[in-house]
PDB file of C-alpha atoms in Angstrom:
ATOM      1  CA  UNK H   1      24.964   1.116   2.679  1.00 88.00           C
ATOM      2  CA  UNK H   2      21.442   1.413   3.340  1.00 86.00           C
ATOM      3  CA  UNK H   3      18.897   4.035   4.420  1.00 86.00           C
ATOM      4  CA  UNK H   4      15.783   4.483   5.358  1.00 85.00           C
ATOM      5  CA  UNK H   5      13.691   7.732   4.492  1.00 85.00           C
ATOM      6  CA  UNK H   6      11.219   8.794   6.627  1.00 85.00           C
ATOM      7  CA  UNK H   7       9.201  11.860   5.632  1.00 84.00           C
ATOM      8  CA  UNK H   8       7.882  13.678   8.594  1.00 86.00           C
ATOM      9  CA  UNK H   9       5.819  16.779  10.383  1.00 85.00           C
ATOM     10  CA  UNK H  10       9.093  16.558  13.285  1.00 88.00           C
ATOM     11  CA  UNK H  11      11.367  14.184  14.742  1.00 89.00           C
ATOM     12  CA  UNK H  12      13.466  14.132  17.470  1.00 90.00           C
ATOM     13  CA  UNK H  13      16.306  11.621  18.746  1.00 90.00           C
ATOM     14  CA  UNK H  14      16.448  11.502  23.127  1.00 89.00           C
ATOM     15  CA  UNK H  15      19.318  10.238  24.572  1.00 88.00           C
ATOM     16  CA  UNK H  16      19.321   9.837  28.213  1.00 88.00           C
ATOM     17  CA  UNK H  17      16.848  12.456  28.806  1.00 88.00           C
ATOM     18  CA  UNK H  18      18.878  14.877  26.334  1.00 91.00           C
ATOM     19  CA  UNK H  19      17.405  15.510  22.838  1.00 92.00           C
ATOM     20  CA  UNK H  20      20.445  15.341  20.668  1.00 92.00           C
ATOM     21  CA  UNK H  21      18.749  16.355  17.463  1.00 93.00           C
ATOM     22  CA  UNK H  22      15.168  17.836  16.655  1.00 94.00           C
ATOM     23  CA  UNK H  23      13.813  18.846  13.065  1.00 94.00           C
ATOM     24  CA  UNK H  24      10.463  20.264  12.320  1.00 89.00           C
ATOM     25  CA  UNK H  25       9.422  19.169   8.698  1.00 89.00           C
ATOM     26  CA  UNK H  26      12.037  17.183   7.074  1.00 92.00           C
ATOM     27  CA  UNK H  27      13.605  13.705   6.644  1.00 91.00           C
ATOM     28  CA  UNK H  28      14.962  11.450   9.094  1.00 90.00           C
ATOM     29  CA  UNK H  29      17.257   9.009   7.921  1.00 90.00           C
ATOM     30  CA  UNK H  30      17.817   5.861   9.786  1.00 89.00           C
ATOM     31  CA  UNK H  31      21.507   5.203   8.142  1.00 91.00           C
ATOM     32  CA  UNK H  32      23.069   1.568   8.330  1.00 90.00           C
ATOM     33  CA  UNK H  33      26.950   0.984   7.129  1.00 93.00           C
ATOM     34  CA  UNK H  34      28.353  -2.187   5.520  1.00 92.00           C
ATOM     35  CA  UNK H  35      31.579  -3.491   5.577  1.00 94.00           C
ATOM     36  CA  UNK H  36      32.337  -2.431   2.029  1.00 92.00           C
ATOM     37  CA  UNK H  37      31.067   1.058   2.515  1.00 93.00           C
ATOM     38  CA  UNK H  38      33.331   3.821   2.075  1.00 96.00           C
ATOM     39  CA  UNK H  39      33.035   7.780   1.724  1.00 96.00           C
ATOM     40  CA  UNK H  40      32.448   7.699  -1.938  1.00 95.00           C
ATOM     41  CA  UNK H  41      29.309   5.903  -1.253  1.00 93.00           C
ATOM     42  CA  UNK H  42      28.010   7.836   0.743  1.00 94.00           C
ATOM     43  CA  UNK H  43      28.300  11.254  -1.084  1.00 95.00           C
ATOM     44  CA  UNK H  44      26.625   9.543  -3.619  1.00 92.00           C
ATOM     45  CA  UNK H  45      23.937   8.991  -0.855  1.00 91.00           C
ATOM     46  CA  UNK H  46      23.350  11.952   0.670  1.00 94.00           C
ATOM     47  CA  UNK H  47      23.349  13.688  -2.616  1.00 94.00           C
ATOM     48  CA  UNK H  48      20.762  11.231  -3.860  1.00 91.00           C
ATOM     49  CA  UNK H  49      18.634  12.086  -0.263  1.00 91.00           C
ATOM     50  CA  UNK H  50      18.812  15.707  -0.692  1.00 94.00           C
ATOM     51  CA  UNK H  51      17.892  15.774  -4.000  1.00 93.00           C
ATOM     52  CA  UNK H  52      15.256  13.456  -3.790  1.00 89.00           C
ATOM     53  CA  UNK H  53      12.007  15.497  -4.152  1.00 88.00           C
ATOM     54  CA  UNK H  54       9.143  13.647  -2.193  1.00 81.00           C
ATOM     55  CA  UNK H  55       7.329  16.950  -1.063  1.00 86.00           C
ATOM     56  CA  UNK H  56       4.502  18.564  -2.101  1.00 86.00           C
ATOM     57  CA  UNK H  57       5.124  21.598  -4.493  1.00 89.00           C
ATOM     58  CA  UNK H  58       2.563  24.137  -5.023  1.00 92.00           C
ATOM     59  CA  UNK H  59       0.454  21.841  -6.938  1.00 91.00           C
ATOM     60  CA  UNK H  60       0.352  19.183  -4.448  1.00 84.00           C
ATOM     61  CA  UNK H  61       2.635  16.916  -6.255  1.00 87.00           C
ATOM     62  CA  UNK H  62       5.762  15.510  -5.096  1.00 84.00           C
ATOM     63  CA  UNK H  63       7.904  17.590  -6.954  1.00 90.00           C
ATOM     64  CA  UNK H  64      10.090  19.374  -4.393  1.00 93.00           C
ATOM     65  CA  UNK H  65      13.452  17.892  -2.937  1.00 93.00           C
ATOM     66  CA  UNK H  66      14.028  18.620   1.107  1.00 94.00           C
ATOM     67  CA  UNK H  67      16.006  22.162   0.813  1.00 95.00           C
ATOM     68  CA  UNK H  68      12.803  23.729  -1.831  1.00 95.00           C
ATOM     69  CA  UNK H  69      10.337  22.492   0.692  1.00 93.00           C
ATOM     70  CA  UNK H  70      12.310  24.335   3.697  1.00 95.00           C
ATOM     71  CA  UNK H  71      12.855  21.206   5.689  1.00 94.00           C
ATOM     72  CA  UNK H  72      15.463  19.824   7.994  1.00 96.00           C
ATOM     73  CA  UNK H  73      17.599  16.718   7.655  1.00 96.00           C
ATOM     74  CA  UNK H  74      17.955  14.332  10.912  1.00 95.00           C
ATOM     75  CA  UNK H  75      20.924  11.485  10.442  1.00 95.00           C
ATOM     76  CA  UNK H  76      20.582   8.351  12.752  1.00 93.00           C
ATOM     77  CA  UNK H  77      22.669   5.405  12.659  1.00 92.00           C
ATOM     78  CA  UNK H  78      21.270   2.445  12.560  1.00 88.00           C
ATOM     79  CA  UNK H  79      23.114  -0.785  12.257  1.00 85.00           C
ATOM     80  CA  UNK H  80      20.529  -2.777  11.849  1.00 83.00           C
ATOM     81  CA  UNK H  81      19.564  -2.155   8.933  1.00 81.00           C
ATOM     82  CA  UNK H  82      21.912  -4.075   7.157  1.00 84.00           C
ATOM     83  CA  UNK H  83      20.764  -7.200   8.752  1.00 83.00           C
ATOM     84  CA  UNK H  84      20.497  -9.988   7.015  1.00 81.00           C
ATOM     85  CA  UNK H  85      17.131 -12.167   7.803  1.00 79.00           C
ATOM     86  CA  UNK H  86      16.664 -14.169   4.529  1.00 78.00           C
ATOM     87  CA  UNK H  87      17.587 -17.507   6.737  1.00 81.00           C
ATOM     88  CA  UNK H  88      16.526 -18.232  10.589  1.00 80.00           C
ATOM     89  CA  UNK H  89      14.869 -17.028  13.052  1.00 81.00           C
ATOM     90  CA  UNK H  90      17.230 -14.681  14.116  1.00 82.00           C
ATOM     91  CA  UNK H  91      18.746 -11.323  12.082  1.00 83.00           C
ATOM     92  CA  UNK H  92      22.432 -11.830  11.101  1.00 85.00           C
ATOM     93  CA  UNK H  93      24.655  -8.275  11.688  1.00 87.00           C
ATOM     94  CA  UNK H  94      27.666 -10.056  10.214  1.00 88.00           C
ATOM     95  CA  UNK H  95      27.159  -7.393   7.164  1.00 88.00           C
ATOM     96  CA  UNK H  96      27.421  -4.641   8.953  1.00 91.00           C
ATOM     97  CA  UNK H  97      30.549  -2.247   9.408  1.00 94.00           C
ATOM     98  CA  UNK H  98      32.525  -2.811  12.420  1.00 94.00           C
ATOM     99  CA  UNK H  99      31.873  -0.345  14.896  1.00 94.00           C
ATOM    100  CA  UNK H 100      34.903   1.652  14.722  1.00 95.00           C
ATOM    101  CA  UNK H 101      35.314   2.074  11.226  1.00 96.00           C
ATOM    102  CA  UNK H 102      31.380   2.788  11.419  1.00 95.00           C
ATOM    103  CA  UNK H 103      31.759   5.293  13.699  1.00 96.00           C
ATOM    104  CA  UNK H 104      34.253   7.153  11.037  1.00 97.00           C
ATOM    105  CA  UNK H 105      32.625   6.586   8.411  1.00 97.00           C
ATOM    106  CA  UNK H 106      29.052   7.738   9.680  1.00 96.00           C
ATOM    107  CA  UNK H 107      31.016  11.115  10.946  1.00 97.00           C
ATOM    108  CA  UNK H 108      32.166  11.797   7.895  1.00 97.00           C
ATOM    109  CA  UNK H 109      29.056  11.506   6.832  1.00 97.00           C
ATOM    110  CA  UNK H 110      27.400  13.755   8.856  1.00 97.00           C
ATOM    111  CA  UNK H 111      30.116  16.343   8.263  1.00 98.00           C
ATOM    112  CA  UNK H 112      29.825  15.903   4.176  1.00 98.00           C
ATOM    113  CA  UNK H 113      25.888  16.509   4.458  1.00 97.00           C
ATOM    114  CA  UNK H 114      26.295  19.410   6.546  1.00 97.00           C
ATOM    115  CA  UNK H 115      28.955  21.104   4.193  1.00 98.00           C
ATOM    116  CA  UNK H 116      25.664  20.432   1.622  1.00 97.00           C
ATOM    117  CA  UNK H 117      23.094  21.295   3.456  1.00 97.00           C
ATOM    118  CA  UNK H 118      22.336  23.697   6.269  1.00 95.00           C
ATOM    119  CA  UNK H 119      19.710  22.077   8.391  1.00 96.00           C
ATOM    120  CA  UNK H 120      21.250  18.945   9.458  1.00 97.00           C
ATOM    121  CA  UNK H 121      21.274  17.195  12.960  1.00 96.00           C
ATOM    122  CA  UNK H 122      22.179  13.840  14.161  1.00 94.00           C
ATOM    123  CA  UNK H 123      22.151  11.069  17.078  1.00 89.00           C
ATOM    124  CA  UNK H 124      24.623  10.292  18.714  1.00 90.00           C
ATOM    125  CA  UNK H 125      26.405   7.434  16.953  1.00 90.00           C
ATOM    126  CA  UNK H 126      26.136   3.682  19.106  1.00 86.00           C
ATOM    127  CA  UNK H 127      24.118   5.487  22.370  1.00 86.00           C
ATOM    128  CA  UNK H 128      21.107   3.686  23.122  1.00 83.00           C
ATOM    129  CA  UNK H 129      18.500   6.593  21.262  1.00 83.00           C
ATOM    130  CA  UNK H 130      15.207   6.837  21.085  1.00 81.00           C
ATOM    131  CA  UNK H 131      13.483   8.495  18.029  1.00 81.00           C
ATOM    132  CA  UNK H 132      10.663   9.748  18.332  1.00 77.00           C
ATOM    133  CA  UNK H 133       8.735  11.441  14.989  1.00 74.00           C
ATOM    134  CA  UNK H 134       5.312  12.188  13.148  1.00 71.00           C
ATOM    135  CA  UNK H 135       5.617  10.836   9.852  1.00 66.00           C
ATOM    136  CA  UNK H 136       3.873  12.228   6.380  1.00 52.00           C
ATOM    137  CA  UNK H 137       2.798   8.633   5.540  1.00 49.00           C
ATOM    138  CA  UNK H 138       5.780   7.869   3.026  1.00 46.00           C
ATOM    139  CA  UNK H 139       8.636   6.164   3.677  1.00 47.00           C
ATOM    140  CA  UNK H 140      11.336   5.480   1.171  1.00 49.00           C
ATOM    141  CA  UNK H 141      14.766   2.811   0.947  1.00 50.00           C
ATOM    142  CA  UNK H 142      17.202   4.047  -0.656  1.00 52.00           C
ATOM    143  CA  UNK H 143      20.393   0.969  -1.399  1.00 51.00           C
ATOM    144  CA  UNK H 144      23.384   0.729  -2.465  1.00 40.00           C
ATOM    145  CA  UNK H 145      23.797  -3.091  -2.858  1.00 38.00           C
ATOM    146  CA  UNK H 146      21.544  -6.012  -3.752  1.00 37.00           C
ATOM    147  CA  UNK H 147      19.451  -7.334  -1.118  1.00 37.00           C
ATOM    148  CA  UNK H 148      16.429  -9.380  -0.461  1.00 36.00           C
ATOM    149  CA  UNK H 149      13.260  -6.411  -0.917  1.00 42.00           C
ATOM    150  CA  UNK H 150      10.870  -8.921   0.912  1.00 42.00           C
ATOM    151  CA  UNK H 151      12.917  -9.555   3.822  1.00 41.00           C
ATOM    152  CA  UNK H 152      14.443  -6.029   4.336  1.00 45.00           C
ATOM    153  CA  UNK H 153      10.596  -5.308   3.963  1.00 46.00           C
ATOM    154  CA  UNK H 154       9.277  -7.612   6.622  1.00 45.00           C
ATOM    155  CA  UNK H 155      12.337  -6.103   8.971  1.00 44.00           C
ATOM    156  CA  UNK H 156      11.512  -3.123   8.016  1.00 49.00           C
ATOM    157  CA  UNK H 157       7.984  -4.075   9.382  1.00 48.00           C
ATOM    158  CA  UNK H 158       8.732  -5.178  12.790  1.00 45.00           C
ATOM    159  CA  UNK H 159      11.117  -2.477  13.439  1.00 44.00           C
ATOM    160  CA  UNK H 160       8.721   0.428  12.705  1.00 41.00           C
ATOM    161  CA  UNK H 161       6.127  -1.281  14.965  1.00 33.00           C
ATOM    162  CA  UNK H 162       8.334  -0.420  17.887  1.00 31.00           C
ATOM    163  CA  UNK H 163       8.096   3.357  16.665  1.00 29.00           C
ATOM    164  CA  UNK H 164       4.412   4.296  15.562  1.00 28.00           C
ATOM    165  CA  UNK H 165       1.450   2.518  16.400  1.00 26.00           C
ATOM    166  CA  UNK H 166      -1.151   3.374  13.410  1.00 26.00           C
ATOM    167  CA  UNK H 167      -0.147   4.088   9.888  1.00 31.00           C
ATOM    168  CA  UNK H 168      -0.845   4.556   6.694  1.00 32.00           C
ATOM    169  CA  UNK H 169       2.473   3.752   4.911  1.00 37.00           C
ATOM    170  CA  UNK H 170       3.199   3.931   1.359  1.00 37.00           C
ATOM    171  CA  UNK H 171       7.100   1.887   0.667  1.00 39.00           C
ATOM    172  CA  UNK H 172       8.914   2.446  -2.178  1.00 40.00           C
ATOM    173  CA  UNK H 173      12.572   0.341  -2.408  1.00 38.00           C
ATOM    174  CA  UNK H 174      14.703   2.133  -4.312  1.00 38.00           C
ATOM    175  CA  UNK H 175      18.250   0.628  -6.244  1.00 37.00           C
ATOM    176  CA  UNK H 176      21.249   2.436  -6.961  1.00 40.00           C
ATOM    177  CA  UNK H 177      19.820   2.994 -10.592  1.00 40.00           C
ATOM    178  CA  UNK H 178      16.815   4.732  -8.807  1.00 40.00           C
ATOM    179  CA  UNK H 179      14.069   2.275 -10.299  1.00 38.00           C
ATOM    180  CA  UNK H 180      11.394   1.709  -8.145  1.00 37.00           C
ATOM    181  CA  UNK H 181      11.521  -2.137  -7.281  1.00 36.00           C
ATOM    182  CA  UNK H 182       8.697  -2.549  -5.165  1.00 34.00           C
ATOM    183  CA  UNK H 183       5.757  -0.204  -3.664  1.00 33.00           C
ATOM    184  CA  UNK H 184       3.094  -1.178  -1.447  1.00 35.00           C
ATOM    185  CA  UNK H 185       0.691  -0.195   0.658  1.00 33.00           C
ATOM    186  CA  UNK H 186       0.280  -1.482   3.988  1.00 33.00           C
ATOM    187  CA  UNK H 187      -0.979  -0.962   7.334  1.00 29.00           C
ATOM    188  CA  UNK H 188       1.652  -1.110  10.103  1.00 28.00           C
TER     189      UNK H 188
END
């Protein structure tokens, strides 16, 4: 299981026309499921994302978690994101969760974070979506199995060009003991 944190001013997934979900301030969380995923997992997960506390407090230090900082929550799937692109030219989806099973799995999901959390909204799972967001400049990946940083970094890269144009983007990579493995600072 993997997700990405984005930290933003609002977001908003559009599906055929139709905005499906809309936050102001919040997180949206691009969510990808692996075969060996279950519902314990992901608990674990969303607990970990709504308790993580990347906003500013009232002495402009990341101190507050998403529900002290008044924010909303925004849950997209995203399958991709446990591609595998250490070999070839080409990203390998063999990792992630079949579609149906996915699909489950990902509404449970949904249903578990909004039994914890009030201001939640979602995509609509498989639909061709298109997010659209203004980030806060801080993006964080939270895993729950071993991966290759670099290459999920690089990915991670070329995906968000498709989203925002100019950025200053701080990434933090984040295991399931919540040690920082890697930060940097790039320009996307």
């Amino acid at each position: 299981m993997r997700a990405l944190l984005q930290r933003v001013l609002e977001a908003k997934v559009v599906v055929d026309g139709q905005i499906t979900g809309e936050i102001e301030h919040g997180i949206l969380v691009f969510l990808g499921l692996g075969k060996d995923d279950n519902l314990d997992k992901g608990k674990k997960l969303i607990d970990k994302i709504l308790k993580y506390r990347f906003f500013d407090d009232e002495q402009g230090k990341m101190g507050w978690n998403i529900s002290q900082a008044g924010g909303g929550l925004l849950l997209v799937s995203q399958f991709t994101l446990m591609a595998q692109t250490q070999k070839g030219l080409r990203p390998d989806f063999g990792p992630a969760m079949p579609p149906q099973e996915a699909k489950i799995l990902y509404e449970q999901l949904v249903e578990y974070a909004k039994s914890q959390f009030e201001h939640v909204q979602t995509g609509i799972f498989a639909a061709d979506m298109n997010t659209f967001y203004f980030d806060l400049f801080i993006d964080l990946y939270l895993g729950a199995n071993d991966f290759c940083q670099l290459a999920f970094q690089r990915f991670c890269q070329f995906f968000r060009r498709d989203l925002c144009i100019f950025q200053n983007t701080y990434s933090f990579f984040i295991d399931e003991n919540s040690r920082a493995i890697l930060s940097d600072s790039q320009k996307y």
